[in-house]
PDB file of C-alpha atoms in Angstrom:
ATOM      1  CA  PHE A 738    -161.427  75.188  68.999  1.00 38.00           C
ATOM      2  CA  CYS A 739    -161.208  75.653  65.082  1.00 50.00           C
ATOM      3  CA  LEU A 740    -160.191  73.182  62.555  1.00 57.00           C
ATOM      4  CA  PRO A 741    -157.168  73.799  61.310  1.00 64.00           C
ATOM      5  CA  GLN A 742    -158.469  74.260  57.486  1.00 67.00           C
ATOM      6  CA  VAL A 743    -161.174  76.784  58.344  1.00 70.00           C
ATOM      7  CA  ILE A 744    -159.950  79.984  58.252  1.00 72.00           C
ATOM      8  CA  GLY A 745    -158.624  81.560  61.260  1.00 72.00           C
ATOM      9  CA  LEU A 746    -159.875  85.507  62.912  1.00 80.00           C
ATOM     10  CA  PHE A 747    -156.571  86.437  64.727  1.00 84.00           C
ATOM     11  CA  ASP A 748    -158.144  89.856  65.748  1.00 89.00           C
ATOM     12  CA  VAL A 749    -161.519  92.095  65.229  1.00 90.00           C
ATOM     13  CA  PHE A 750    -161.380  95.752  65.908  1.00 92.00           C
ATOM     14  CA  THR A 751    -162.997  99.175  64.890  1.00 92.00           C
ATOM     15  CA  ALA A 752    -161.785 102.837  65.064  1.00 91.00           C
ATOM     16  CA  ASP A 753    -164.966 103.576  66.020  1.00 90.00           C
ATOM     17  CA  LEU A 754    -165.285 105.147  70.021  1.00 88.00           C
ATOM     18  CA  SER A 755    -168.999 104.790  70.787  1.00 92.00           C
ATOM     19  CA  LEU A 756    -172.105 102.345  69.430  1.00 92.00           C
ATOM     20  CA  ASP A 757    -173.561 105.904  68.005  1.00 91.00           C
ATOM     21  CA  LYS A 758    -170.207 106.080  65.542  1.00 91.00           C
ATOM     22  CA  PHE A 759    -169.638 102.697  64.927  1.00 93.00           C
ATOM     23  CA  HIS A 760    -169.990 101.760  61.275  1.00 92.00           C
ATOM     24  CA  ASP A 761    -167.223  99.985  59.974  1.00 93.00           C
ATOM     25  CA  PHE A 762    -164.595  97.166  61.649  1.00 93.00           C
ATOM     26  CA  TYR A 763    -162.032  94.927  60.292  1.00 92.00           C
ATOM     27  CA  LEU A 764    -161.164  91.261  60.547  1.00 88.00           C
ATOM     28  CA  VAL A 765    -157.690  89.983  60.363  1.00 87.00           C
ATOM     29  CA  MET A 766    -157.149  86.911  59.285  1.00 81.00           C
ATOM     30  CA  PRO A 767    -154.011  84.817  57.866  1.00 78.00           C
ATOM     31  CA  PHE A 768    -152.508  85.827  54.555  1.00 79.00           C
ATOM     32  CA  MET A 769    -152.969  83.019  52.196  1.00 74.00           C
ATOM     33  CA  GLY A 770    -151.335  84.239  48.997  1.00 76.00           C
ATOM     34  CA  THR A 771    -154.061  82.811  46.184  1.00 78.00           C
ATOM     35  CA  ASP A 772    -157.253  80.837  46.142  1.00 77.00           C
ATOM     36  CA  LEU A 773    -157.484  77.599  44.496  1.00 82.00           C
ATOM     37  CA  GLY A 774    -159.680  78.827  41.268  1.00 83.00           C
ATOM     38  CA  ARG A 775    -156.636  81.009  40.585  1.00 83.00           C
ATOM     39  CA  LEU A 776    -153.997  78.522  41.115  1.00 84.00           C
ATOM     40  CA  MET A 777    -156.112  75.896  38.915  1.00 84.00           C
ATOM     41  CA  LYS A 778    -156.110  78.490  36.137  1.00 85.00           C
ATOM     42  CA  LEU A 779    -152.155  79.384  36.527  1.00 84.00           C
ATOM     43  CA  GLN A 780    -150.923  75.957  36.490  1.00 84.00           C
ATOM     44  CA  ARG A 781    -151.243  72.185  36.390  1.00 87.00           C
ATOM     45  CA  LEU A 782    -151.485  70.879  39.588  1.00 88.00           C
ATOM     46  CA  SER A 783    -148.865  67.734  40.567  1.00 88.00           C
ATOM     47  CA  GLU A 784    -149.726  64.373  42.225  1.00 90.00           C
ATOM     48  CA  ASP A 785    -148.881  65.255  45.596  1.00 90.00           C
ATOM     49  CA  LYS A 786    -150.679  68.607  45.816  1.00 90.00           C
ATOM     50  CA  ILE A 787    -153.442  67.451  44.727  1.00 90.00           C
ATOM     51  CA  GLN A 788    -153.366  64.692  47.173  1.00 92.00           C
ATOM     52  CA  TYR A 789    -152.767  66.721  49.606  1.00 88.00           C
ATOM     53  CA  LEU A 790    -155.256  69.230  49.059  1.00 88.00           C
ATOM     54  CA  VAL A 791    -157.997  67.153  48.762  1.00 90.00           C
ATOM     55  CA  TYR A 792    -157.122  65.437  52.253  1.00 89.00           C
ATOM     56  CA  GLN A 793    -157.365  69.012  53.419  1.00 85.00           C
ATOM     57  CA  MET A 794    -160.418  69.943  51.813  1.00 84.00           C
ATOM     58  CA  LEU A 795    -162.009  66.243  53.780  1.00 87.00           C
ATOM     59  CA  LYS A 796    -160.437  67.512  56.986  1.00 82.00           C
ATOM     60  CA  GLY A 797    -162.240  70.850  57.523  1.00 76.00           C
ATOM     61  CA  LEU A 798    -165.233  69.936  54.668  1.00 73.00           C
ATOM     62  CA  LYS A 799    -167.972  72.499  54.306  1.00 54.00           C
ATOM     63  CA  ASP A 800    -169.636  73.896  51.057  1.00 61.00           C
ATOM     64  CA  LEU A 801    -167.203  74.355  48.749  1.00 63.00           C
ATOM     65  CA  LYS A 802    -166.285  75.977  45.421  1.00 67.00           C
ATOM     66  CA  PRO A 803    -162.102  76.549  44.650  1.00 68.00           C
ATOM     67  CA  GLY A 804    -162.796  80.199  44.754  1.00 71.00           C
ATOM     68  CA  ASN A 805    -163.582  79.875  48.571  1.00 75.00           C
ATOM     69  CA  LEU A 806    -160.511  77.622  49.152  1.00 75.00           C
ATOM     70  CA  ALA A 807    -157.218  79.834  49.890  1.00 81.00           C
ATOM     71  CA  ILE A 808    -153.961  78.634  49.586  1.00 78.00           C
ATOM     72  CA  ASN A 809    -150.014  79.946  50.978  1.00 81.00           C
ATOM     73  CA  GLN A 810    -146.903  78.674  49.185  1.00 78.00           C
ATOM     74  CA  ASP A 811    -146.701  75.370  51.585  1.00 79.00           C
ATOM     75  CA  CYS A 812    -149.834  74.226  49.912  1.00 80.00           C
ATOM     76  CA  GLU A 813    -151.947  74.845  52.912  1.00 81.00           C
ATOM     77  CA  LEU A 814    -155.563  75.184  52.340  1.00 77.00           C
ATOM     78  CA  LYS A 815    -158.025  77.206  53.923  1.00 78.00           C
ATOM     79  CA  ILE A 816    -161.774  77.320  53.770  1.00 72.00           C
ATOM     80  CA  LEU A 817    -162.997  80.934  53.706  1.00 73.00           C
ATOM     81  CA  ASP A 818    -166.649  80.983  53.761  1.00 64.00           C
ATOM     82  CA  PHE A 819    -169.620  78.755  54.026  1.00 50.00           C
ATOM     83  CA  GLY A 820    -173.233  78.869  52.773  1.00 48.00           C
ATOM     84  CA  LEU A 821    -172.834  78.617  48.657  1.00 39.00           C
ATOM     85  CA  ALA A 822    -172.777  74.751  47.656  1.00 39.00           C
ATOM     86  CA  ARG A 823    -176.212  74.134  49.796  1.00 41.00           C
ATOM     87  CA  GLN A 824    -178.482  76.887  48.154  1.00 44.00           C
ATOM     88  CA  ALA A 825    -181.317  76.325  45.422  1.00 41.00           C
ATOM     89  CA  ASP A 826    -180.810  77.933  41.929  1.00 41.00           C
ATOM     90  CA  SER A 827    -183.914  80.264  42.617  1.00 42.00           C
ATOM     91  CA  GLU A 828    -181.724  81.711  45.356  1.00 41.00           C
ATOM     92  CA  MET A 829    -178.232  82.042  43.274  1.00 38.00           C
ATOM     93  CA  THR A 830    -179.381  83.505  39.988  1.00 38.00           C
ATOM     94  CA  GLY A 831    -176.718  84.020  37.576  1.00 38.00           C
ATOM     95  CA  TYR A 832    -174.105  82.588  39.948  1.00 40.00           C
ATOM     96  CA  VAL A 833    -172.954  80.074  37.349  1.00 45.00           C
ATOM     97  CA  VAL A 834    -169.995  79.159  38.639  1.00 51.00           C
ATOM     98  CA  THR A 835    -171.211  77.893  41.873  1.00 76.00           C
ATOM     99  CA  ARG A 836    -173.383  75.373  40.128  1.00 84.00           C
ATOM    100  CA  TRP A 837    -170.539  74.056  38.568  1.00 90.00           C
ATOM    101  CA  TYR A 838    -169.560  72.567  42.348  1.00 89.00           C
ATOM    102  CA  ARG A 839    -173.191  71.775  43.451  1.00 88.00           C
ATOM    103  CA  ALA A 840    -174.488  68.169  44.341  1.00 88.00           C
ATOM    104  CA  PRO A 841    -177.392  67.312  41.814  1.00 87.00           C
ATOM    105  CA  GLU A 842    -180.100  67.336  44.703  1.00 83.00           C
ATOM    106  CA  VAL A 843    -179.315  70.927  45.696  1.00 83.00           C
ATOM    107  CA  ILE A 844    -179.624  72.037  42.092  1.00 79.00           C
ATOM    108  CA  LEU A 845    -183.502  70.653  41.707  1.00 71.00           C
ATOM    109  CA  SER A 846    -184.127  71.101  45.985  1.00 70.00           C
ATOM    110  CA  TRP A 847    -185.039  67.047  44.895  1.00 69.00           C
ATOM    111  CA  MET A 848    -184.549  66.048  49.047  1.00 61.00           C
ATOM    112  CA  HIS A 849    -183.566  66.959  52.439  1.00 66.00           C
ATOM    113  CA  TYR A 850    -179.768  67.720  52.744  1.00 67.00           C
ATOM    114  CA  THR A 851    -177.068  65.640  54.100  1.00 73.00           C
ATOM    115  CA  GLN A 852    -173.398  66.121  54.757  1.00 74.00           C
ATOM    116  CA  THR A 853    -172.400  64.398  51.429  1.00 84.00           C
ATOM    117  CA  VAL A 854    -173.583  67.358  49.439  1.00 85.00           C
ATOM    118  CA  ASP A 855    -170.490  68.663  50.498  1.00 87.00           C
ATOM    119  CA  ILE A 856    -168.457  65.287  49.253  1.00 92.00           C
ATOM    120  CA  TRP A 857    -169.653  66.278  46.028  1.00 94.00           C
ATOM    121  CA  SER A 858    -168.090  69.538  45.698  1.00 90.00           C
ATOM    122  CA  VAL A 859    -165.197  67.959  46.578  1.00 92.00           C
ATOM    123  CA  GLY A 860    -165.313  65.640  43.787  1.00 95.00           C
ATOM    124  CA  CYS A 861    -165.523  68.025  41.412  1.00 95.00           C
ATOM    125  CA  ILE A 862    -163.148  70.368  42.609  1.00 92.00           C
ATOM    126  CA  MET A 863    -160.888  66.980  42.857  1.00 95.00           C
ATOM    127  CA  ALA A 864    -161.763  66.289  39.006  1.00 96.00           C
ATOM    128  CA  GLU A 865    -160.940  69.881  38.293  1.00 94.00           C
ATOM    129  CA  MET A 866    -157.510  69.440  39.377  1.00 93.00           C
ATOM    130  CA  LEU A 867    -156.932  66.079  37.480  1.00 94.00           C
ATOM    131  CA  GLN A 868    -158.758  67.355  34.198  1.00 92.00           C
ATOM    132  CA  GLY A 869    -157.450  71.045  34.387  1.00 91.00           C
ATOM    133  CA  LYS A 870    -161.007  72.100  33.689  1.00 92.00           C
ATOM    134  CA  PRO A 871    -164.819  71.918  35.065  1.00 93.00           C
ATOM    135  CA  LEU A 872    -165.916  67.835  34.855  1.00 95.00           C
ATOM    136  CA  PHE A 873    -169.972  69.446  34.883  1.00 94.00           C
ATOM    137  CA  LYS A 874    -169.756  72.813  33.229  1.00 93.00           C
ATOM    138  CA  GLY A 875    -173.935  73.611  33.034  1.00 90.00           C
ATOM    139  CA  SER A 876    -175.527  76.674  31.206  1.00 88.00           C
ATOM    140  CA  ASP A 877    -178.288  76.113  33.478  1.00 87.00           C
ATOM    141  CA  HIS A 878    -179.603  74.109  36.260  1.00 84.00           C
ATOM    142  CA  LEU A 879    -181.363  71.399  33.895  1.00 85.00           C
ATOM    143  CA  ASN A 880    -178.413  71.384  31.293  1.00 90.00           C
ATOM    144  CA  GLN A 881    -176.082  71.433  34.438  1.00 91.00           C
ATOM    145  CA  LEU A 882    -178.057  67.937  35.647  1.00 89.00           C
ATOM    146  CA  THR A 883    -177.947  66.687  32.044  1.00 90.00           C
ATOM    147  CA  GLU A 884    -174.484  67.323  32.114  1.00 93.00           C
ATOM    148  CA  ILE A 885    -174.000  65.232  35.389  1.00 94.00           C
ATOM    149  CA  MET A 886    -176.172  62.275  34.167  1.00 93.00           C
ATOM    150  CA  LYS A 887    -173.505  62.022  31.190  1.00 94.00           C
ATOM    151  CA  VAL A 888    -171.457  60.471  34.275  1.00 95.00           C
ATOM    152  CA  THR A 889    -173.187  59.074  36.600  1.00 95.00           C
ATOM    153  CA  GLY A 890    -176.139  57.779  34.485  1.00 94.00           C
ATOM    154  CA  THR A 891    -179.595  58.534  34.831  1.00 91.00           C
ATOM    155  CA  PRO A 892    -181.218  57.603  38.389  1.00 88.00           C
ATOM    156  CA  THR A 893    -182.696  54.170  39.621  1.00 86.00           C
ATOM    157  CA  GLN A 894    -186.197  53.694  40.385  1.00 84.00           C
ATOM    158  CA  GLU A 895    -185.236  53.339  43.899  1.00 85.00           C
ATOM    159  CA  PHE A 896    -183.842  56.691  43.856  1.00 84.00           C
ATOM    160  CA  ALA A 897    -186.415  58.231  42.278  1.00 83.00           C
ATOM    161  CA  ALA A 898    -188.610  56.513  44.958  1.00 82.00           C
ATOM    162  CA  LYS A 899    -186.576  58.836  47.528  1.00 83.00           C
ATOM    163  CA  LEU A 900    -187.384  61.789  46.081  1.00 83.00           C
ATOM    164  CA  VAL A 901    -189.764  64.144  48.552  1.00 77.00           C
ATOM    165  CA  SER A 902    -191.408  65.798  45.345  1.00 78.00           C
ATOM    166  CA  ASP A 903    -194.088  64.468  42.943  1.00 82.00           C
ATOM    167  CA  ASP A 904    -192.889  66.805  40.292  1.00 82.00           C
ATOM    168  CA  ALA A 905    -189.038  65.393  40.826  1.00 81.00           C
ATOM    169  CA  ARG A 906    -190.348  61.703  40.654  1.00 83.00           C
ATOM    170  CA  GLY A 907    -192.454  62.617  37.368  1.00 84.00           C
ATOM    171  CA  TYR A 908    -189.023  64.359  35.603  1.00 83.00           C
ATOM    172  CA  VAL A 909    -186.503  61.709  36.587  1.00 82.00           C
ATOM    173  CA  LYS A 910    -189.261  59.055  35.493  1.00 83.00           C
ATOM    174  CA  SER A 911    -189.251  60.870  32.362  1.00 86.00           C
ATOM    175  CA  LEU A 912    -185.349  61.181  31.129  1.00 86.00           C
ATOM    176  CA  PRO A 913    -183.970  59.083  28.837  1.00 88.00           C
ATOM    177  CA  LYS A 914    -182.161  56.159  30.054  1.00 90.00           C
ATOM    178  CA  VAL A 915    -178.160  56.548  30.157  1.00 91.00           C
ATOM    179  CA  GLU A 916    -175.879  54.324  31.434  1.00 93.00           C
ATOM    180  CA  LYS A 917    -173.139  55.145  33.858  1.00 93.00           C
ATOM    181  CA  LYS A 918    -169.534  55.872  32.934  1.00 94.00           C
ATOM    182  CA  ASP A 919    -166.766  54.171  33.959  1.00 94.00           C
ATOM    183  CA  LEU A 920    -164.287  56.776  35.190  1.00 95.00           C
ATOM    184  CA  HIS A 921    -161.112  54.617  34.647  1.00 94.00           C
ATOM    185  CA  SER A 922    -162.005  55.248  30.973  1.00 93.00           C
ATOM    186  CA  VAL A 923    -162.979  58.878  31.789  1.00 93.00           C
ATOM    187  CA  PHE A 924    -159.495  59.373  33.622  1.00 94.00           C
ATOM    188  CA  SER A 925    -157.379  56.985  31.664  1.00 92.00           C
ATOM    189  CA  THR A 926    -154.383  58.585  32.496  1.00 91.00           C
ATOM    190  CA  THR A 927    -155.315  59.071  36.091  1.00 94.00           C
ATOM    191  CA  ASN A 928    -153.521  57.505  38.882  1.00 95.00           C
ATOM    192  CA  PRO A 929    -156.107  54.434  39.454  1.00 95.00           C
ATOM    193  CA  GLN A 930    -156.041  55.173  43.527  1.00 96.00           C
ATOM    194  CA  ALA A 931    -157.345  58.729  42.387  1.00 96.00           C
ATOM    195  CA  VAL A 932    -160.217  57.408  40.313  1.00 97.00           C
ATOM    196  CA  ALA A 933    -161.060  54.851  43.405  1.00 97.00           C
ATOM    197  CA  VAL A 934    -161.779  58.227  45.456  1.00 97.00           C
ATOM    198  CA  LEU A 935    -164.007  60.046  42.751  1.00 97.00           C
ATOM    199  CA  GLU A 936    -165.909  56.662  42.034  1.00 96.00           C
ATOM    200  CA  ARG A 937    -167.112  56.705  46.166  1.00 96.00           C
ATOM    201  CA  MET A 938    -167.752  60.660  45.534  1.00 96.00           C
ATOM    202  CA  LEU A 939    -169.721  61.484  42.748  1.00 96.00           C
ATOM    203  CA  LEU A 940    -172.428  59.138  42.738  1.00 94.00           C
ATOM    204  CA  LEU A 941    -175.994  60.561  42.220  1.00 90.00           C
ATOM    205  CA  ASP A 942    -178.070  58.550  45.166  1.00 89.00           C
ATOM    206  CA  PRO A 943    -176.206  60.964  48.540  1.00 90.00           C
ATOM    207  CA  GLU A 944    -176.902  58.220  50.822  1.00 90.00           C
ATOM    208  CA  SER A 945    -174.258  56.222  48.286  1.00 92.00           C
ATOM    209  CA  ARG A 946    -171.861  58.642  48.382  1.00 93.00           C
ATOM    210  CA  VAL A 947    -168.583  58.104  50.701  1.00 94.00           C
ATOM    211  CA  SER A 948    -168.295  60.341  54.001  1.00 91.00           C
ATOM    212  CA  ALA A 949    -165.525  62.776  54.986  1.00 88.00           C
ATOM    213  CA  GLU A 950    -164.207  59.752  57.589  1.00 88.00           C
ATOM    214  CA  GLU A 951    -164.670  57.023  55.214  1.00 92.00           C
ATOM    215  CA  ALA A 952    -162.712  58.843  52.373  1.00 93.00           C
ATOM    216  CA  LEU A 953    -159.645  59.785  54.496  1.00 91.00           C
ATOM    217  CA  MET A 954    -159.670  56.425  54.925  1.00 91.00           C
ATOM    218  CA  LEU A 955    -159.137  55.329  51.303  1.00 94.00           C
ATOM    219  CA  PRO A 956    -155.675  54.161  49.833  1.00 94.00           C
ATOM    220  CA  TYR A 957    -155.184  57.756  47.953  1.00 95.00           C
ATOM    221  CA  PHE A 958    -155.142  59.609  51.563  1.00 93.00           C
ATOM    222  CA  THR A 959    -152.616  57.339  53.374  1.00 90.00           C
ATOM    223  CA  GLU A 960    -149.202  59.283  52.799  1.00 87.00           C
ATOM    224  CA  PHE A 961    -150.856  62.145  54.620  1.00 84.00           C
ATOM    225  CA  ARG A 962    -153.070  60.506  56.848  1.00 78.00           C
ATOM    226  CA  GLU A 963    -152.744  61.962  60.806  1.00 75.00           C
ATOM    227  CA  PRO A 964    -155.603  60.573  62.213  1.00 68.00           C
ATOM    228  CA  GLU A 965    -155.214  62.465  65.878  1.00 64.00           C
ATOM    229  CA  GLU A 966    -155.301  65.846  63.739  1.00 62.00           C
ATOM    230  CA  GLU A 967    -158.588  64.619  62.172  1.00 58.00           C
ATOM    231  CA  THR A 968    -160.691  66.198  65.188  1.00 58.00           C
ATOM    232  CA  VAL A 969    -164.522  66.799  64.804  1.00 57.00           C
ATOM    233  CA  PRO A 970    -165.623  70.318  65.629  1.00 55.00           C
ATOM    234  CA  GLN A 971    -167.810  71.234  68.992  1.00 58.00           C
ATOM    235  CA  GLN A 972    -171.283  71.759  67.153  1.00 59.00           C
ATOM    236  CA  TYR A 973    -171.810  75.931  66.760  1.00 57.00           C
ATOM    237  CA  ASP A 974    -174.549  77.198  68.579  1.00 65.00           C
ATOM    238  CA  HIS A 975    -177.037  79.296  66.044  1.00 64.00           C
ATOM    239  CA  SER A 976    -179.534  79.875  68.623  1.00 75.00           C
ATOM    240  CA  LEU A 977    -178.281  83.507  68.528  1.00 77.00           C
ATOM    241  CA  ASP A 978    -177.971  83.883  64.928  1.00 73.00           C
ATOM    242  CA  ASN A 979    -181.557  82.729  64.511  1.00 73.00           C
ATOM    243  CA  THR A 980    -183.048  85.186  67.054  1.00 82.00           C
ATOM    244  CA  ASP A 981    -184.991  87.641  65.899  1.00 86.00           C
ATOM    245  CA  GLN A 982    -183.783  91.348  66.977  1.00 87.00           C
ATOM    246  CA  SER A 983    -183.696  94.840  65.387  1.00 90.00           C
ATOM    247  CA  LEU A 984    -180.777  96.297  63.695  1.00 89.00           C
ATOM    248  CA  ALA A 985    -179.935  98.310  66.951  1.00 90.00           C
ATOM    249  CA  GLN A 986    -180.036  95.368  68.695  1.00 91.00           C
ATOM    250  CA  TRP A 987    -177.325  93.852  66.073  1.00 90.00           C
ATOM    251  CA  LYS A 988    -175.627  97.025  65.917  1.00 91.00           C
ATOM    252  CA  ARG A 989    -174.869  96.858  69.642  1.00 91.00           C
ATOM    253  CA  HIS A 990    -174.251  93.319  70.279  1.00 89.00           C
ATOM    254  CA  THR A 991    -171.615  93.273  67.526  1.00 91.00           C
ATOM    255  CA  PHE A 992    -170.240  96.365  68.870  1.00 92.00           C
ATOM    256  CA  THR A 993    -170.177  94.313  72.279  1.00 91.00           C
ATOM    257  CA  GLU A 994    -168.366  91.407  70.128  1.00 91.00           C
ATOM    258  CA  ILE A 995    -165.829  93.490  69.193  1.00 91.00           C
ATOM    259  CA  LEU A 996    -164.779  95.389  72.030  1.00 90.00           C
ATOM    260  CA  THR A 997    -164.433  91.727  73.971  1.00 91.00           C
ATOM    261  CA  PHE A 998    -162.385  89.861  71.366  1.00 89.00           C
ATOM    262  CA  LYS A 999    -159.229  88.382  72.838  1.00 87.00           C
ATOM    263  CA  PRO A1000    -156.911  88.653  69.806  1.00 83.00           C
ATOM    264  CA  VAL A1001    -155.202  85.388  68.592  1.00 75.00           C
ATOM    265  CA  VAL A1002    -151.389  85.269  68.477  1.00 71.00           C
ATOM    266  CA  PRO A1003    -150.461  84.375  64.891  1.00 64.00           C
ATOM    267  CA  ASP A1004    -148.435  81.294  64.123  1.00 64.00           C
ATOM    268  CA  SER A1005    -145.441  83.087  61.884  1.00 52.00           C
ATOM    269  CA  LYS A1006    -145.877  80.204  59.289  1.00 52.00           C
ATOM    270  CA  GLU A1007    -149.638  81.113  59.285  1.00 51.00           C
ATOM    271  CA  THR A1008    -148.922  84.499  58.191  1.00 46.00           C
ATOM    272  CA  ALA A1009    -145.355  84.184  56.097  1.00 44.00           C
ATOM    273  CA  LEU A1010    -145.479  84.907  52.126  1.00 36.00           C
TER     274      LEU A1010
END
């Protein structure tokens, strides 16, 4: 089954009648209206909207930035695509916006990633919704790290010891000592329960960050919680995706998948403006 916070696929079709002529195909998805990035530029979000949107992000957590989060008029959120938040800076040259939402361990390829790389992204997006501007707006990957550490403080020696690279450990140890900021002073006009969520998310050490399941149980989300709907999806089988096949084989496989796809009857609520 699909998580309700992940964009669905109603249908996929092609007008091409044979494999030889197969060139284009079309994906039919719910109409959402806008994305969170655009919405934040148009208006400051109310407290209840922020609560509801972050709650939905945590329910359908993957790699996130505001432009990847579609929203309809009922404030329902869908995640559009994946894979950006976990890529190292060398893979994302010039893609400045994504850097602002990436966890520090990803920016410098410090260590093996855990699912809390996504929690960091949620924390950055939540902070932006509360402040009306990005929290960590670095001009390059080192400046991004500097901006982060102005808030989180510099890494502890215990954290530095976990880094897989000798160069990374040396770099971290060379940084001037910066104390962690009290987020309640940074977000002085914000609901203290919202700040308590950020304090659990925006931690330099990924092992110390709250998990999605733990975050959903924080008091800030109590009024929206529906625990029976907080489902864990079946693990996706990547075995076919990772096989080494020729372009002709992938084309045949794609054409077959399209021809055998069973369309989903859309919920009227999903397609409403």
